Every structure is written in C-alpha cells, then in structure tokens.
Amino acid sequence: MKVNRIAVAALAAGSLVATVLTGCSQSTASDDPTTTGATTPSGPAATLTVWVDANRAVELQDIAARFEADKGIAVKLVQKEYGDVMKEDFVKQVPTGKGPDVIIGGHDWLGLFVQNGVVAPLELGDAAAGFSDVSLRAMSYEGTSYGLPVSLENVALLRNTALADSTPGTWDELVAAGKKIVDAGDATYPVLVPSGPESDPYHLYPLQTSFGAPLFGTASDGSYDPSQLLIGSEGGEKFAAKLVEWGKQGALNTNITGDIARDEFAAGKSPYMISGPWNLPTFKDKGVDYAIEAIPSAGGGDVTPFVGVQGFFVSAKSTNALAANEFVVKYLGSEDVQLALFEAGGRPPALTSAFEKASASDPDVAAFGKVGLTGVPMPSIPAMGAVWNYWGATEAALVNGKAGDPATAWADMATKIQNDIAG
C-alpha cells in the first residue's frame, strides 16, 4: 500500500479534522479480495465517517479512496486522539446520531459498547478463517462478533543476551540463575517485573495461570463467564505463597514501577524482564542485545498472558450499516491494509497471512506474536470492574510479607471480588 506521509499535516491540524478522500486510482484487478462479490450498498448520506487515531489515519487514505472508487461511497476519516476521550465520545454521540459509522478501538472497550448499545454485530463471514483464534475471541462478546481484529499486543520474557546465554525451563530456575549473575556482580536484579505500590496483576498473570488459576472460566461459546470465578482456586493459593517467596528473594519488588523496570533493564542491570513491545524502542536506543522468549512456567501448567487486541467496530446507529460492514470486513480486513497498519504501529497483525509476512521482516514481531498466540484475551466484561483493586492490593501485600497467611489472604480477596460481582 502506498503511504503518503505528506498528508499527515492535513490530518494533524486538530483533534476533529475531517478529510474526505478522493482522487486515488480505482482497483481493477479482477481477483482483488476487496471487490470480489461485493454488492454496492447505499445510504441516505452515501458517506461513511471513520474515527481513527493519528498513527493510522494516513495509512487508511488509500483504502478509503479505493472504497469510494469501487462503491461510490465517500469515506471521511476523522482524526481523534486514541484513548478514553475517543471511547467516551463514541458512547455519548452514537445514541444522538452524531457519532461515526466506524471507530478504531481496543477490545477492552467492547463490554462498555455492548452495554450501552452503541456497537453493531459484525458479519465476518468467510473472512473469519483468516484471523487468529485469540483475536476473534477478543472481538466477541457473549458469543457474538462485534469487531474486526487489526493488531495484537502482549508481554513476553526479554533476556539480555550479554548477561545470560539461555533461559531456564522454569521460573524458579530463572530466578536462581538471575541471582547467580547478581552475586557475581554483573547485575543488580535477578529479574525485573513491572509493578508498583499496588502490584501489577497484568504482568504477573502469566505466572498465575501456570498454577492453574485463571481469572474466570469460560462459557461454551468461548466467552468469559463471571459466575465462574476461578482465581480463588487451590492453584491461586499456591501462587499466593509463591508471591511471598519471590518477594523475600527480591525477584518481585513493589518499588519497581514500569518505568524503573524499563530503565534498569535498558541500563543492563538485569538479565531478564517481563515486558511488552512498547519498551523495545528504549532498549534499542540503549544498545541492549536481547532475545524475546516465552515466559517459563512457575506452577508447572500453561503460561497464558493477557492479549490486547485493537480493531474496528461499526456503530449500532450507522445509517449505512451494510456499507460500513463491507468497508470494515473486505477492505480494512485485507492483507495490504493490515500490513500498512503494522508498518505504522509496529504491532503484530491479527490477520494470519499479514502476520507471517510481518514476521519474516521483523523478528521482534515474530517473537512477540508467537507468545501472543498462546495467550488469552484480556476480559472486557463488566465484572472486571470488581477485580483490579482487590487483586493488585492483595498481590502487593503478599510480595511485601504483610498479608498474613497467603492462602487466607488469597481466599479473602476472591470472596470480596465475588461479592462485588454479585452486587
């Protein structure tokens, strides 16, 4: 896909700048997947409005122009700052008819969107077969698909190859290996795990799940079932005891915030770190030689990190829903668009064929993506609102040796979460 970066200025001249894209050449290839079998939809305005962030606005210009040339329906790209403001504006404006037809967003927004009735089910059809299971699960709510996956993001283990030539097979062996490097005077920390005063359940989740203590069970359709709170299982209590042990060993430290962990690893002060791809630019700038690998199991079971997925959703109030669905699935879901968005943001594409091509040119994407395929979607269900505070506070107390009996503390946490979910 051709990328016209000069046009950034036209899109960056404000948070709500509208740009109607016209004048690009029409696709004529008979085997073009974006045009095969398409039925030209129409609507009162014959225009689709798409809310998109600055990182991806330019990359969508060509495909928007192609859609207009193919279908006679203009696509107006409106640049919005990605985050809570975009999400909340969508929830507020859609019911009034003032919102966009299509919005880009994180899958963790989906629960809010469905609860407020602002997002429409998406008919992926045969296109679904081209996407990874974890990305499709993330974009589904109670068994219904609502979004087209675009990119994935997750944590993995980073190893400083100058300090450690291999990664042990278990987490405890990794901690022991890291302590030897510290004892030899070559590092300060055996391993770095981003935390903070209230711990960081997101980064610790892969270790927790290896004890057989996932947060929720799942329903038959693959969606999370908040009535099955599994965090309080026997495996969770074993994990709680390990948090105390790792705190005493210095493998976990609630004074090590995410920024501190990043900077200390970048300074070569630890052989291992749990991190996401967002820290790679810093490590590259500092000249760290690293390897990206799976996180070793701590409890003997499967390690399943949370996976975040970004994608496109169609408004429940779109006046041209058929066109919006077709634009999202057949155009934004095409390989060239997924690769263009990968080049813009550096996140592994959700479309399998695009991921394979991106992996061939970028080993970091290949490594993070491989770990991500073993993960699970971060739950987007409303019950998560009852989870984070109790979860993090309990973990922090255990790491700091202030929770008393670990099994009792973990069980109390689970009870509080269950009570809050029950209302």
Coordinates of C-alpha atoms in Angstrom, one line a residue:
M1 CA 0.0 0.0 0.0
K2 CA 1.3 3.4 -0.9
V3 CA 1.7 5.7 2.1
N4 CA 1.5 9.4 1.6
R5 CA 3.1 10.9 4.8
I6 CA 2.9 14.4 3.4
A7 CA -0.8 14.3 4.0
V8 CA -0.2 14.0 7.8
A9 CA -0.4 17.7 8.1
A10 CA -3.9 17.8 6.8
L11 CA -5.0 15.3 9.4
A12 CA -3.0 16.7 12.2
A13 CA -4.4 20.2 12.2
G14 CA -6.8 19.5 15.1
S15 CA -8.4 16.7 17.0
L16 CA -11.5 16.7 14.9
V17 CA -10.3 17.4 11.4
A18 CA -12.4 15.8 8.7
T19 CA -10.7 14.7 5.5
V20 CA -12.7 13.4 2.6
L21 CA -10.5 11.2 0.5
T22 CA -10.9 11.3 -3.2
G23 CA -8.9 11.1 -6.4
C24 CA -6.9 7.8 -6.0
S25 CA -6.9 5.2 -8.7
Q26 CA -9.6 2.6 -8.7
S27 CA -8.7 -1.0 -8.2
T28 CA -9.2 -3.0 -11.4
A29 CA -7.8 -6.4 -10.5
S30 CA -10.5 -9.0 -11.0
D31 CA -9.1 -11.1 -8.2
D32 CA -8.9 -8.3 -5.7
P33 CA -10.4 -9.7 -2.5
T34 CA -11.8 -6.4 -1.6
T35 CA -14.1 -6.3 -4.6
T36 CA -15.0 -9.8 -5.3
G37 CA -18.7 -10.5 -4.9
A38 CA -19.3 -7.1 -3.3
T39 CA -22.8 -5.6 -3.5
T40 CA -22.7 -1.9 -3.6
P41 CA -24.7 -0.7 -0.6
S42 CA -26.2 2.8 -0.3
G43 CA -27.5 5.0 2.4
P44 CA -29.0 8.4 3.0
A45 CA -25.7 10.3 3.1
A46 CA -23.6 7.9 0.9
T47 CA -20.7 8.7 3.2
L48 CA -19.0 6.7 5.9
T49 CA -17.4 8.5 8.8
V50 CA -14.5 6.7 10.5
W51 CA -12.9 7.8 13.7
V52 CA -9.2 6.9 13.7
D53 CA -6.1 7.9 15.6
A54 CA -3.1 9.8 14.2
N55 CA -0.9 6.7 14.0
R56 CA -3.2 5.1 11.5
A57 CA -5.1 7.9 9.7
V58 CA -2.6 8.3 6.8
E59 CA -2.4 4.6 6.3
L60 CA -6.1 4.3 5.7
Q61 CA -6.3 7.0 3.0
D62 CA -5.6 4.8 0.0
I63 CA -8.0 2.1 1.1
A64 CA -10.7 4.7 1.8
A65 CA -10.2 6.2 -1.7
R66 CA -10.4 2.7 -3.2
F67 CA -13.7 2.0 -1.4
E68 CA -15.1 5.3 -2.8
A69 CA -14.0 4.5 -6.3
D70 CA -15.4 0.9 -6.1
K71 CA -18.7 1.8 -4.3
G72 CA -19.4 5.5 -4.9
I73 CA -19.5 6.0 -1.2
A74 CA -17.0 8.5 0.3
V75 CA -15.1 7.7 3.4
K76 CA -14.5 10.6 5.8
L77 CA -11.5 9.9 8.1
V78 CA -11.8 11.9 11.3
Q79 CA -8.7 12.0 13.4
K80 CA -9.3 11.6 17.2
E81 CA -6.8 11.1 20.0
Y82 CA -6.8 7.4 20.9
G83 CA -7.9 6.6 24.4
D84 CA -10.7 7.3 26.9
V85 CA -11.9 10.5 25.2
M86 CA -12.5 8.8 21.9
K87 CA -14.2 5.9 23.6
E88 CA -16.5 8.1 25.8
D89 CA -17.3 10.4 22.9
F90 CA -18.4 7.3 20.9
V91 CA -20.7 6.2 23.7
K92 CA -22.2 9.6 24.1
Q93 CA -22.6 10.6 20.4
V94 CA -23.9 7.3 18.8
P95 CA -27.3 7.5 20.5
T96 CA -27.8 11.0 19.2
G97 CA -26.9 10.1 15.7
K98 CA -23.8 12.2 15.7
G99 CA -21.2 9.6 16.1
P100 CA -19.2 7.9 13.3
D101 CA -20.1 4.8 11.3
V102 CA -16.9 3.1 12.2
I103 CA -14.4 3.5 15.1
I104 CA -11.0 2.0 15.8
G105 CA -10.6 0.9 19.4
G106 CA -9.3 -1.7 21.9
H107 CA -11.2 -4.9 22.5
D108 CA -11.4 -4.0 26.2
W109 CA -13.8 -1.2 25.2
L110 CA -16.3 -3.8 23.8
G111 CA -18.1 -4.5 27.1
L112 CA -18.9 -0.8 27.6
F113 CA -20.0 -0.5 23.9
V114 CA -22.4 -3.5 24.1
Q115 CA -23.8 -2.4 27.5
N116 CA -24.6 0.9 26.0
G117 CA -26.0 -0.5 22.8
V118 CA -23.7 1.6 20.6
V119 CA -22.0 -1.1 18.6
A120 CA -23.4 -3.5 16.0
P121 CA -22.6 -7.2 15.4
L122 CA -20.2 -7.6 12.6
E123 CA -20.7 -10.3 9.9
L124 CA -17.2 -11.6 9.2
G125 CA -18.3 -14.5 7.0
D126 CA -15.5 -16.5 5.4
A127 CA -13.0 -13.7 6.4
A128 CA -13.0 -15.0 10.0
A129 CA -10.9 -18.0 8.9
G130 CA -8.0 -15.7 8.2
F131 CA -7.6 -14.5 11.8
S132 CA -6.1 -16.0 14.9
D133 CA -8.5 -17.5 17.4
V134 CA -7.3 -15.2 20.2
S135 CA -8.0 -12.1 18.1
L136 CA -11.5 -13.3 17.2
R137 CA -12.3 -14.2 20.8
A138 CA -11.2 -10.8 21.9
M139 CA -13.6 -9.1 19.4
S140 CA -16.5 -11.2 20.5
Y141 CA -18.9 -10.6 23.4
E142 CA -21.2 -13.4 24.7
G143 CA -20.5 -15.4 21.6
T144 CA -21.3 -12.6 19.1
S145 CA -18.6 -11.0 16.9
Y146 CA -18.5 -7.2 17.1
G147 CA -15.2 -6.1 15.7
L148 CA -12.6 -6.7 13.0
P149 CA -9.2 -7.5 14.7
V150 CA -6.2 -5.5 13.4
S151 CA -3.3 -6.0 15.8
L152 CA -2.2 -7.9 18.9
E153 CA -0.2 -6.9 22.0
N154 CA 1.1 -9.0 24.9
V155 CA 4.0 -9.4 27.2
A156 CA 6.9 -12.0 26.9
L157 CA 10.2 -12.6 28.5
L158 CA 13.1 -10.4 27.4
R159 CA 16.6 -11.8 28.0
N160 CA 19.7 -9.6 28.0
T161 CA 21.9 -11.9 25.9
A162 CA 25.1 -10.3 27.1
L163 CA 24.3 -11.3 30.7
A164 CA 22.6 -14.7 30.2
D165 CA 23.1 -17.1 27.3
S166 CA 19.9 -19.0 27.9
T167 CA 16.6 -19.0 29.7
P168 CA 16.0 -21.8 32.2
G169 CA 13.0 -24.1 31.9
T170 CA 11.1 -22.9 35.0
W171 CA 10.5 -19.5 36.6
D172 CA 12.2 -20.6 39.9
E173 CA 15.3 -21.8 37.9
L174 CA 15.2 -18.4 36.1
V175 CA 15.2 -16.6 39.5
A176 CA 18.1 -18.7 40.7
A177 CA 20.1 -18.1 37.5
G178 CA 19.5 -14.4 37.9
K179 CA 20.7 -14.4 41.5
K180 CA 23.9 -16.1 40.4
I181 CA 24.5 -13.3 37.9
V182 CA 23.8 -10.7 40.7
D183 CA 26.1 -12.5 43.2
A184 CA 28.8 -12.4 40.5
G185 CA 28.5 -8.6 40.4
D186 CA 27.3 -8.5 36.9
A187 CA 23.7 -7.3 37.6
T188 CA 21.6 -5.7 40.3
Y189 CA 18.3 -7.6 39.9
P190 CA 17.8 -11.3 39.2
V191 CA 14.7 -10.4 37.1
L192 CA 12.6 -7.3 36.6
V193 CA 8.8 -7.5 36.7
P194 CA 7.0 -4.1 36.4
S195 CA 5.0 -3.5 39.5
G196 CA 4.3 -0.6 41.8
P197 CA 2.7 0.0 45.2
E198 CA -0.4 -1.9 44.2
S199 CA 1.4 -4.6 42.3
D200 CA 0.7 -5.3 38.6
P201 CA -1.7 -8.3 38.0
Y202 CA -1.4 -7.8 34.2
H203 CA 2.4 -8.6 34.2
L204 CA 2.0 -11.3 36.8
Y205 CA -0.9 -13.1 35.1
P206 CA 1.2 -15.5 33.0
L207 CA 2.9 -16.8 36.2
Q208 CA -0.5 -17.0 38.0
T209 CA -2.1 -19.0 35.2
S210 CA 0.8 -21.5 35.3
F211 CA -0.6 -22.6 38.7
G212 CA -4.0 -23.3 37.1
A213 CA -5.6 -20.2 38.5
P214 CA -7.2 -18.2 35.6
L215 CA -9.3 -15.3 36.5
F216 CA -12.6 -16.6 35.0
G217 CA -13.9 -19.7 33.5
T218 CA -15.4 -19.7 30.0
A219 CA -18.9 -20.5 28.6
S220 CA -19.5 -23.0 25.8
D221 CA -19.2 -20.2 23.3
G222 CA -15.7 -19.3 24.5
S223 CA -16.7 -16.1 26.2
Y224 CA -15.7 -15.3 29.8
D225 CA -18.3 -16.4 32.5
P226 CA -18.1 -14.1 35.5
S227 CA -20.1 -16.7 37.5
Q228 CA -17.1 -19.0 37.3
L229 CA -14.5 -17.0 39.4
L230 CA -11.5 -19.4 39.3
I231 CA -8.9 -17.0 40.7
G232 CA -9.7 -18.4 44.2
S233 CA -8.9 -22.0 43.3
E234 CA -6.3 -24.1 45.1
G235 CA -3.8 -23.1 42.3
G236 CA -4.4 -19.4 43.3
E237 CA -3.5 -20.1 46.9
K238 CA -0.2 -21.8 45.8
F239 CA 0.5 -18.8 43.6
A240 CA -0.1 -16.6 46.6
A241 CA 2.5 -18.5 48.6
K242 CA 5.0 -18.1 45.8
L243 CA 4.4 -14.3 45.8
V244 CA 5.6 -14.2 49.4
E245 CA 8.7 -16.3 48.5
W246 CA 9.6 -14.2 45.4
G247 CA 9.2 -11.1 47.5
K248 CA 11.7 -12.3 50.1
Q249 CA 14.1 -13.3 47.3
G250 CA 13.9 -9.9 45.6
A251 CA 12.5 -11.4 42.4
L252 CA 9.4 -9.2 42.9
N253 CA 9.6 -5.7 44.3
T254 CA 6.7 -3.2 44.5
N255 CA 9.1 -0.3 44.3
I256 CA 10.0 -1.3 40.7
T257 CA 7.4 0.6 38.6
G258 CA 7.1 0.0 34.9
D259 CA 9.3 3.0 34.1
I260 CA 12.0 1.9 36.6
A261 CA 12.0 -1.7 35.2
R262 CA 12.3 -0.4 31.7
D263 CA 15.2 1.9 32.6
E264 CA 17.1 -0.6 34.7
F265 CA 16.9 -3.3 32.0
A266 CA 18.0 -0.8 29.4
A267 CA 21.0 0.0 31.7
G268 CA 22.0 -3.7 31.7
K269 CA 21.2 -4.2 35.4
S270 CA 19.2 -7.4 35.0
P271 CA 19.4 -10.5 32.7
Y272 CA 15.6 -10.9 32.5
M273 CA 12.5 -8.8 32.3
I274 CA 8.8 -9.4 31.6
S275 CA 7.9 -6.7 29.1
G276 CA 5.7 -5.8 26.1
P277 CA 6.8 -4.5 22.8
W278 CA 6.3 -0.9 23.9
N279 CA 9.7 -0.8 25.6
L280 CA 11.7 -2.1 22.7
P281 CA 12.5 1.4 21.3
T282 CA 14.2 2.2 24.6
F283 CA 16.2 -1.0 24.6
K284 CA 17.3 -0.5 21.0
D285 CA 18.3 3.1 21.7
K286 CA 20.5 1.9 24.6
G287 CA 22.1 -0.8 22.5
V288 CA 20.7 -3.8 24.6
D289 CA 21.2 -7.1 22.9
Y290 CA 18.0 -9.0 23.7
A291 CA 16.1 -12.2 22.9
I292 CA 12.3 -12.4 23.2
E293 CA 11.0 -15.7 24.5
A294 CA 8.1 -17.4 26.2
I295 CA 7.8 -16.8 30.0
P296 CA 8.9 -20.0 31.8
S297 CA 6.1 -21.8 33.8
A298 CA 6.2 -21.2 37.6
G299 CA 3.5 -23.6 38.6
G300 CA 4.0 -26.4 36.0
G301 CA 0.9 -25.5 33.9
D302 CA 0.4 -23.5 30.8
V303 CA 1.5 -19.9 30.8
T304 CA -1.2 -17.7 29.2
P305 CA -0.5 -14.0 29.1
F306 CA -3.3 -11.5 28.5
V307 CA -3.6 -10.4 24.9
G308 CA -4.8 -6.9 23.9
V309 CA -6.4 -6.6 20.5
Q310 CA -7.2 -3.4 18.6
G311 CA -9.7 -3.3 15.7
F312 CA -12.6 -1.7 14.0
F313 CA -16.2 -1.5 15.3
V314 CA -19.4 -0.5 13.4
S315 CA -21.8 1.9 15.1
A316 CA -25.2 0.5 16.0
K317 CA -26.8 3.7 14.7
S318 CA -25.0 3.8 11.3
T319 CA -27.3 4.9 8.6
N320 CA -25.3 2.9 6.1
A321 CA -24.7 -0.3 8.1
L322 CA -24.3 -2.5 5.1
A323 CA -21.6 -0.3 3.6
A324 CA -19.9 0.1 6.9
N325 CA -19.8 -3.7 7.4
E326 CA -18.4 -4.2 3.9
F327 CA -15.7 -1.5 4.3
V328 CA -14.6 -2.9 7.6
V329 CA -14.5 -6.6 6.6
K330 CA -13.5 -6.6 3.0
Y331 CA -11.3 -3.5 2.9
L332 CA -9.8 -2.9 6.4
G333 CA -9.5 -6.7 6.7
S334 CA -7.4 -7.0 3.6
E335 CA -3.8 -8.1 3.8
D336 CA -2.4 -4.8 2.4
V337 CA -4.2 -2.7 5.0
Q338 CA -3.2 -5.0 7.9
L339 CA 0.4 -4.7 6.8
A340 CA 0.2 -0.9 6.4
L341 CA -1.2 -0.6 9.9
F342 CA 1.6 -2.9 11.1
E343 CA 4.2 -0.6 9.5
A344 CA 2.5 2.4 11.1
G345 CA 2.3 1.0 14.7
G346 CA 4.7 -2.0 14.8
R347 CA 2.1 -4.3 16.5
P348 CA 1.7 -7.8 15.1
P349 CA -1.1 -8.0 12.6
A350 CA -4.2 -10.1 13.6
L351 CA -4.6 -11.4 10.0
T352 CA -2.5 -14.6 9.9
S353 CA -1.2 -14.0 6.3
A354 CA -0.1 -10.5 7.2
F355 CA 1.4 -11.6 10.5
E356 CA 3.5 -14.2 8.6
K357 CA 4.8 -11.5 6.2
A358 CA 5.5 -9.1 9.0
S359 CA 7.3 -11.8 11.0
A360 CA 9.6 -12.5 8.0
S361 CA 10.9 -8.9 8.0
D362 CA 10.8 -8.2 11.8
P363 CA 12.0 -10.9 14.2
D364 CA 10.6 -9.0 17.2
V365 CA 7.1 -9.1 15.8
A366 CA 7.5 -12.8 15.1
A367 CA 8.7 -13.5 18.7
F368 CA 6.0 -11.4 20.5
G369 CA 3.3 -12.7 18.1
K370 CA 4.3 -16.3 18.8
V371 CA 3.9 -15.8 22.5
G372 CA 0.7 -13.9 22.0
L373 CA -0.9 -16.9 20.2
T374 CA -0.6 -18.8 23.4
G375 CA -2.4 -16.1 25.4
V376 CA -6.0 -15.2 26.2
P377 CA -7.9 -12.0 25.6
M378 CA -8.0 -9.6 28.4
P379 CA -11.6 -9.8 29.7
S380 CA -13.7 -6.9 28.6
I381 CA -16.7 -7.9 30.7
P382 CA -18.2 -5.5 33.3
A383 CA -17.1 -7.9 36.2
M384 CA -13.5 -6.7 35.6
G385 CA -14.5 -3.5 37.5
A386 CA -14.7 -5.6 40.7
V387 CA -11.3 -7.3 40.1
W388 CA -8.4 -5.0 39.7
N389 CA -8.2 -3.2 43.1
Y390 CA -8.6 -6.3 45.3
W391 CA -6.3 -8.3 43.0
G392 CA -3.4 -5.8 43.0
A393 CA -3.6 -4.8 46.6
T394 CA -3.6 -8.5 47.7
E395 CA -0.6 -9.3 45.5
A396 CA 1.3 -6.3 46.8
A397 CA 0.6 -7.2 50.4
L398 CA 1.8 -10.8 49.7
V399 CA 5.0 -9.6 48.0
N400 CA 5.8 -7.3 50.9
G401 CA 5.1 -10.0 53.5
K402 CA 2.2 -8.0 55.1
A403 CA -0.8 -10.2 54.1
G404 CA -0.5 -12.8 56.9
D405 CA -1.3 -16.4 55.8
P406 CA -1.1 -16.4 52.0
A407 CA -3.9 -18.9 51.4
T408 CA -6.2 -17.0 53.7
A409 CA -5.4 -13.6 52.1
W410 CA -6.0 -15.0 48.6
A411 CA -9.3 -16.6 49.6
D412 CA -10.4 -13.3 51.3
M413 CA -9.6 -11.5 48.1
A414 CA -11.6 -13.9 46.0
T415 CA -14.6 -13.6 48.3
K416 CA -14.5 -9.8 48.1
I417 CA -14.4 -10.0 44.3
Q418 CA -17.2 -12.5 44.1
N419 CA -19.4 -10.3 46.4
D420 CA -18.8 -7.2 44.3
I421 CA -19.6 -9.1 41.1
A422 CA -22.8 -10.4 42.7
G423 CA -23.7 -6.8 43.7

